[in-house]
Coordinates of C-alpha atoms in Angstrom, one line a residue:
Chain W
M209 CA 3.7 -1.6 2.2
I210 CA 3.1 2.1 2.3
Q211 CA 0.4 2.7 -0.3
F212 CA -1.6 1.2 -3.1
A213 CA -2.4 3.3 -6.2
W214 CA -5.3 2.9 -8.6
E215 CA -6.0 4.0 -12.1
G216 CA -5.5 7.7 -12.5
W217 CA -3.5 8.2 -9.3
W218 CA -0.1 9.8 -8.8
M219 CA 2.4 7.7 -6.9
A220 CA 5.7 8.7 -5.4
D221 CA 8.1 8.4 -2.5
T222 CA 7.2 12.0 -1.6
Y223 CA 10.4 12.6 0.3
S224 CA 12.6 11.1 -2.3
F225 CA 10.9 13.0 -5.2
L226 CA 11.1 16.4 -3.5
S227 CA 14.5 16.1 -2.0
A228 CA 16.0 14.3 -5.1
D229 CA 17.5 11.9 -2.5
I230 CA 17.7 8.1 -3.2
S231 CA 14.4 6.3 -2.3
Q232 CA 14.4 3.7 0.4
Y233 CA 11.3 2.1 -1.2
N234 CA 10.3 0.4 -4.5
I235 CA 7.2 1.1 -6.5
D236 CA 6.0 -2.2 -8.1
A237 CA 3.3 -2.6 -10.6
I238 CA 1.3 -5.7 -9.5
E239 CA -0.9 -5.5 -12.7
D240 CA 0.0 -4.3 -16.2
A241 CA 0.1 -0.6 -16.2
E242 CA 0.6 2.4 -18.5
L243 CA 2.5 5.1 -16.6
L244 CA 2.9 8.9 -17.0
M245 CA 6.1 10.2 -15.3
I246 CA 7.1 13.7 -14.3
T247 CA 10.5 14.9 -13.1
L248 CA 10.9 17.2 -10.1
H249 CA 12.2 19.9 -12.5
N250 CA 9.1 19.7 -14.7
F251 CA 6.8 19.5 -11.7
E252 CA 8.2 22.7 -10.4
A253 CA 8.2 24.4 -13.8
M254 CA 4.5 23.4 -14.3
L255 CA 3.6 24.9 -10.9
L256 CA 5.3 28.2 -11.7
Q257 CA 3.8 28.4 -15.2
L258 CA 0.3 27.3 -14.2
P259 CA -0.7 28.6 -10.8
I260 CA -4.0 26.6 -11.0
M261 CA -1.8 23.5 -10.6
E262 CA -0.7 24.8 -7.2
R263 CA -4.4 24.7 -6.2
Y264 CA -4.9 21.3 -7.8
F265 CA -2.0 19.8 -5.9
R266 CA -2.8 21.6 -2.7
I267 CA -6.3 20.0 -2.8
L268 CA -4.9 16.6 -3.9
F269 CA -2.4 16.7 -1.0
Q270 CA -5.1 17.7 1.5
N271 CA -7.1 14.6 0.4
N272 CA -3.9 12.5 0.7
I273 CA -3.5 13.8 4.3
I274 CA -7.1 12.8 5.2
S275 CA -6.6 9.3 3.8
K276 CA -3.2 8.9 5.6
E277 CA -4.8 10.1 8.9
R278 CA -7.5 7.5 8.6
R279 CA -5.1 4.8 7.9
L280 CA -2.9 5.8 10.8
I281 CA -5.8 5.8 13.2
N282 CA -6.9 2.3 11.9
T283 CA -3.3 1.1 12.3
I284 CA -2.7 2.3 15.9
S285 CA -6.2 2.0 17.3
Y286 CA -7.5 -1.5 16.6
P287 CA -6.4 -5.1 17.1
A288 CA -5.4 -7.2 14.1
E289 CA -8.9 -8.7 13.3
E290 CA -10.7 -5.4 13.6
K291 CA -8.1 -3.8 11.2
Y292 CA -8.8 -6.4 8.6
R293 CA -12.6 -6.1 9.1
R294 CA -12.4 -2.4 8.6
L295 CA -10.4 -2.7 5.5
V296 CA -12.9 -5.1 4.0
A297 CA -15.8 -2.8 5.0
T298 CA -14.1 0.4 3.6
H299 CA -12.0 -0.9 0.7
P300 CA -13.6 -4.2 -0.5
E301 CA -11.9 -3.6 -3.9
M302 CA -8.5 -3.7 -2.3
V303 CA -9.2 -7.1 -0.7
Q304 CA -10.4 -8.5 -4.0
R305 CA -7.7 -7.1 -6.2
I306 CA -4.5 -7.2 -4.2
P307 CA -2.5 -10.3 -3.2
Q308 CA -2.9 -11.3 0.5
N309 CA 0.8 -11.0 1.4
L310 CA 0.7 -7.3 0.3
I311 CA -2.6 -6.7 2.3
A312 CA -0.8 -8.2 5.3
S313 CA 2.1 -5.9 4.9
Y314 CA -0.2 -2.9 4.4
L315 CA -1.9 -3.7 7.7
G316 CA 1.4 -4.3 9.5
L317 CA 0.5 -8.0 10.1
T318 CA 2.4 -11.2 9.3
P319 CA 0.9 -13.2 6.4
E320 CA 0.2 -16.0 8.9
T321 CA -1.8 -13.7 11.2
L322 CA -3.8 -12.5 8.2
S323 CA -4.4 -16.0 7.0
R324 CA -5.7 -17.1 10.4
I325 CA -8.0 -14.0 10.6
R326 CA -9.4 -14.7 7.1
K327 CA -10.1 -18.4 7.9
K328 CA -11.9 -17.4 11.1
L329 CA -14.1 -14.8 9.4
M330 CA -15.0 -17.2 6.6
Q331 CA -16.1 -19.8 9.1
S332 CA -18.3 -17.3 11.0
Chain T
M173 CA -3.1 10.1 19.4
I174 CA -2.8 11.2 15.8
Q175 CA -0.4 14.1 16.0
F176 CA 1.5 16.5 18.3
A177 CA 1.9 20.1 17.2
W178 CA 4.6 22.5 18.3
E179 CA 5.1 26.2 18.4
G180 CA 4.2 27.8 15.0
W181 CA 2.3 24.7 13.7
W182 CA -1.2 24.5 12.2
M183 CA -3.3 21.8 13.7
A184 CA -6.6 20.4 12.5
D185 CA -8.7 17.4 11.9
T186 CA -8.1 17.8 8.2
Y187 CA -11.3 15.9 7.2
S188 CA -13.5 17.7 9.6
F189 CA -12.1 21.1 8.7
L190 CA -12.5 20.7 5.0
S191 CA -15.9 18.9 5.0
A192 CA -17.4 21.0 7.8
D193 CA -18.4 17.6 9.3
I194 CA -18.3 17.0 13.1
S195 CA -14.8 15.9 14.3
Q196 CA -14.4 12.5 15.8
Y197 CA -11.3 13.7 17.6
N198 CA -10.3 16.3 20.2
I199 CA -7.5 18.8 20.1
D200 CA -6.1 19.2 23.6
A201 CA -3.5 21.8 24.7
I202 CA -1.1 19.9 27.1
E203 CA 0.8 23.1 27.8
D204 CA -0.5 26.7 28.0
A205 CA -0.9 28.0 24.5
E206 CA -1.9 31.1 22.5
L207 CA -3.8 30.1 19.4
L208 CA -4.7 31.6 16.1
M209 CA -7.8 30.2 14.4
I210 CA -9.1 30.3 10.9
T211 CA -12.5 29.3 9.6
L212 CA -12.8 27.2 6.4
H213 CA -14.6 30.2 4.8
N214 CA -11.7 32.5 5.6
F215 CA -9.1 29.9 4.6
E216 CA -10.7 29.5 1.2
A217 CA -11.1 33.3 0.8
M218 CA -7.4 33.8 1.6
L219 CA -6.4 31.2 -1.0
L220 CA -8.5 32.8 -3.7
Q221 CA -7.2 36.3 -2.8
L222 CA -3.5 35.4 -2.3
P223 CA -2.4 32.7 -4.8
I224 CA 1.0 32.6 -3.1
M225 CA -0.9 30.9 -0.1
E226 CA -1.9 28.1 -2.5
R227 CA 1.8 27.5 -2.9
Y228 CA 2.5 27.9 0.8
F229 CA -0.1 25.3 1.8
R230 CA 0.8 23.0 -1.1
I231 CA 4.4 22.9 0.2
L232 CA 3.2 22.6 3.8
F233 CA 0.9 19.7 2.9
Q234 CA 3.8 18.0 1.0
N235 CA 5.9 18.1 4.2
N236 CA 3.0 16.8 6.2
I237 CA 2.7 13.8 3.8
I238 CA 6.4 13.1 4.2
S239 CA 6.2 13.1 8.0
K240 CA 3.0 11.0 7.9
E241 CA 4.6 8.4 5.6
R242 CA 7.6 8.1 7.9
R243 CA 5.4 7.6 10.9
L244 CA 3.3 5.0 9.1
I245 CA 6.4 3.1 8.2
N246 CA 7.7 3.3 11.7
T247 CA 4.3 2.1 13.0
I248 CA 3.8 -0.9 10.7
S249 CA 7.4 -2.0 10.3
Y250 CA 9.0 -2.4 13.7
P251 CA 8.3 -4.2 17.0
A252 CA 7.3 -2.1 20.0
E253 CA 10.8 -1.6 21.5
E254 CA 12.3 -0.5 18.2
K255 CA 9.4 1.9 17.6
Y256 CA 10.2 3.7 20.9
R257 CA 14.0 3.6 20.2
R258 CA 13.4 5.3 16.9
L259 CA 11.2 7.9 18.4
V260 CA 13.8 8.7 21.0
A261 CA 16.5 8.9 18.3
T262 CA 14.5 11.1 15.9
H263 CA 12.3 13.2 18.2
P264 CA 14.1 13.4 21.6
E265 CA 12.1 16.6 22.3
M266 CA 8.9 14.7 22.2
V267 CA 10.0 12.1 24.7
Q268 CA 11.1 14.9 27.1
R269 CA 8.1 17.2 26.7
I270 CA 5.1 14.9 26.3
P271 CA 3.5 12.8 29.0
Q272 CA 4.2 9.0 28.7
N273 CA 0.6 8.0 28.3
L274 CA 0.3 10.2 25.2
I275 CA 3.6 8.9 23.8
A276 CA 2.2 5.3 24.3
S277 CA -1.0 6.2 22.4
Y278 CA 1.0 7.9 19.6
L279 CA 3.0 4.7 19.1
G280 CA -0.1 2.5 19.3
L281 CA 1.2 0.8 22.5
T282 CA -0.4 0.3 25.9
P283 CA 1.0 2.5 28.7
E284 CA 2.1 -0.8 30.4
T285 CA 4.1 -1.9 27.4
L286 CA 5.8 1.5 27.1
S287 CA 6.7 1.5 30.8
R288 CA 8.2 -1.9 30.5
I289 CA 10.3 -0.9 27.5
R290 CA 11.5 2.3 29.2
K291 CA 12.6 0.4 32.3
K292 CA 14.5 -2.1 30.1
L293 CA 16.2 0.6 28.2
M294 CA 17.2 2.5 31.3
Q295 CA 18.7 -0.6 32.8
S296 CA 20.8 -1.4 29.7

């Protein structure tokens, strides 16, 4: 599980989109969703015609990098229970809205490990 | 260990740079290096004066996102030995050039675990 996207977000396999190579991943809607799509051709045409969109996407990508850096640090720096605690503290809406098996995959844990952690936290 | 940078790369705590907030991380030179620096003020002035740099950094940030996505997948999807094997296969120059304790931290492993994996791989 690489990423969750919320209302108003763009979502792509960035490598696949930009290289026009086949994606190794799926994008699943876990709730009903209305989607806007853009092709690479139209994305590039838009950037050439509207330079302000270069700025928009440069800033959007900057923010994406910040969020990916935080997630990476969380993933490599903490033991399993602490990872889940931090997710609950920083993204409570994720824990409420997203099925537990996807949360486990997002944290790089098995569903069994996550289930054990949740039981322990609920008891304490 | 969040990231290694090579000759010709830009390196920053993206959040700290853009928010002008204190960084939680250090940037260390592990080899002698000659550095160019840019302040946030000058970075923004450059982007406003030279719109082509919006495009340059938009593309650079895209590539950074691709590389961070790959690393994240590697980190959450594979057991310790497979993580190290994949690093050797895709970035042999990192394994040759960077001290083992930093490689361990980059992979989210203890130095002891990495040392055990390397011994095992050398024997086989």
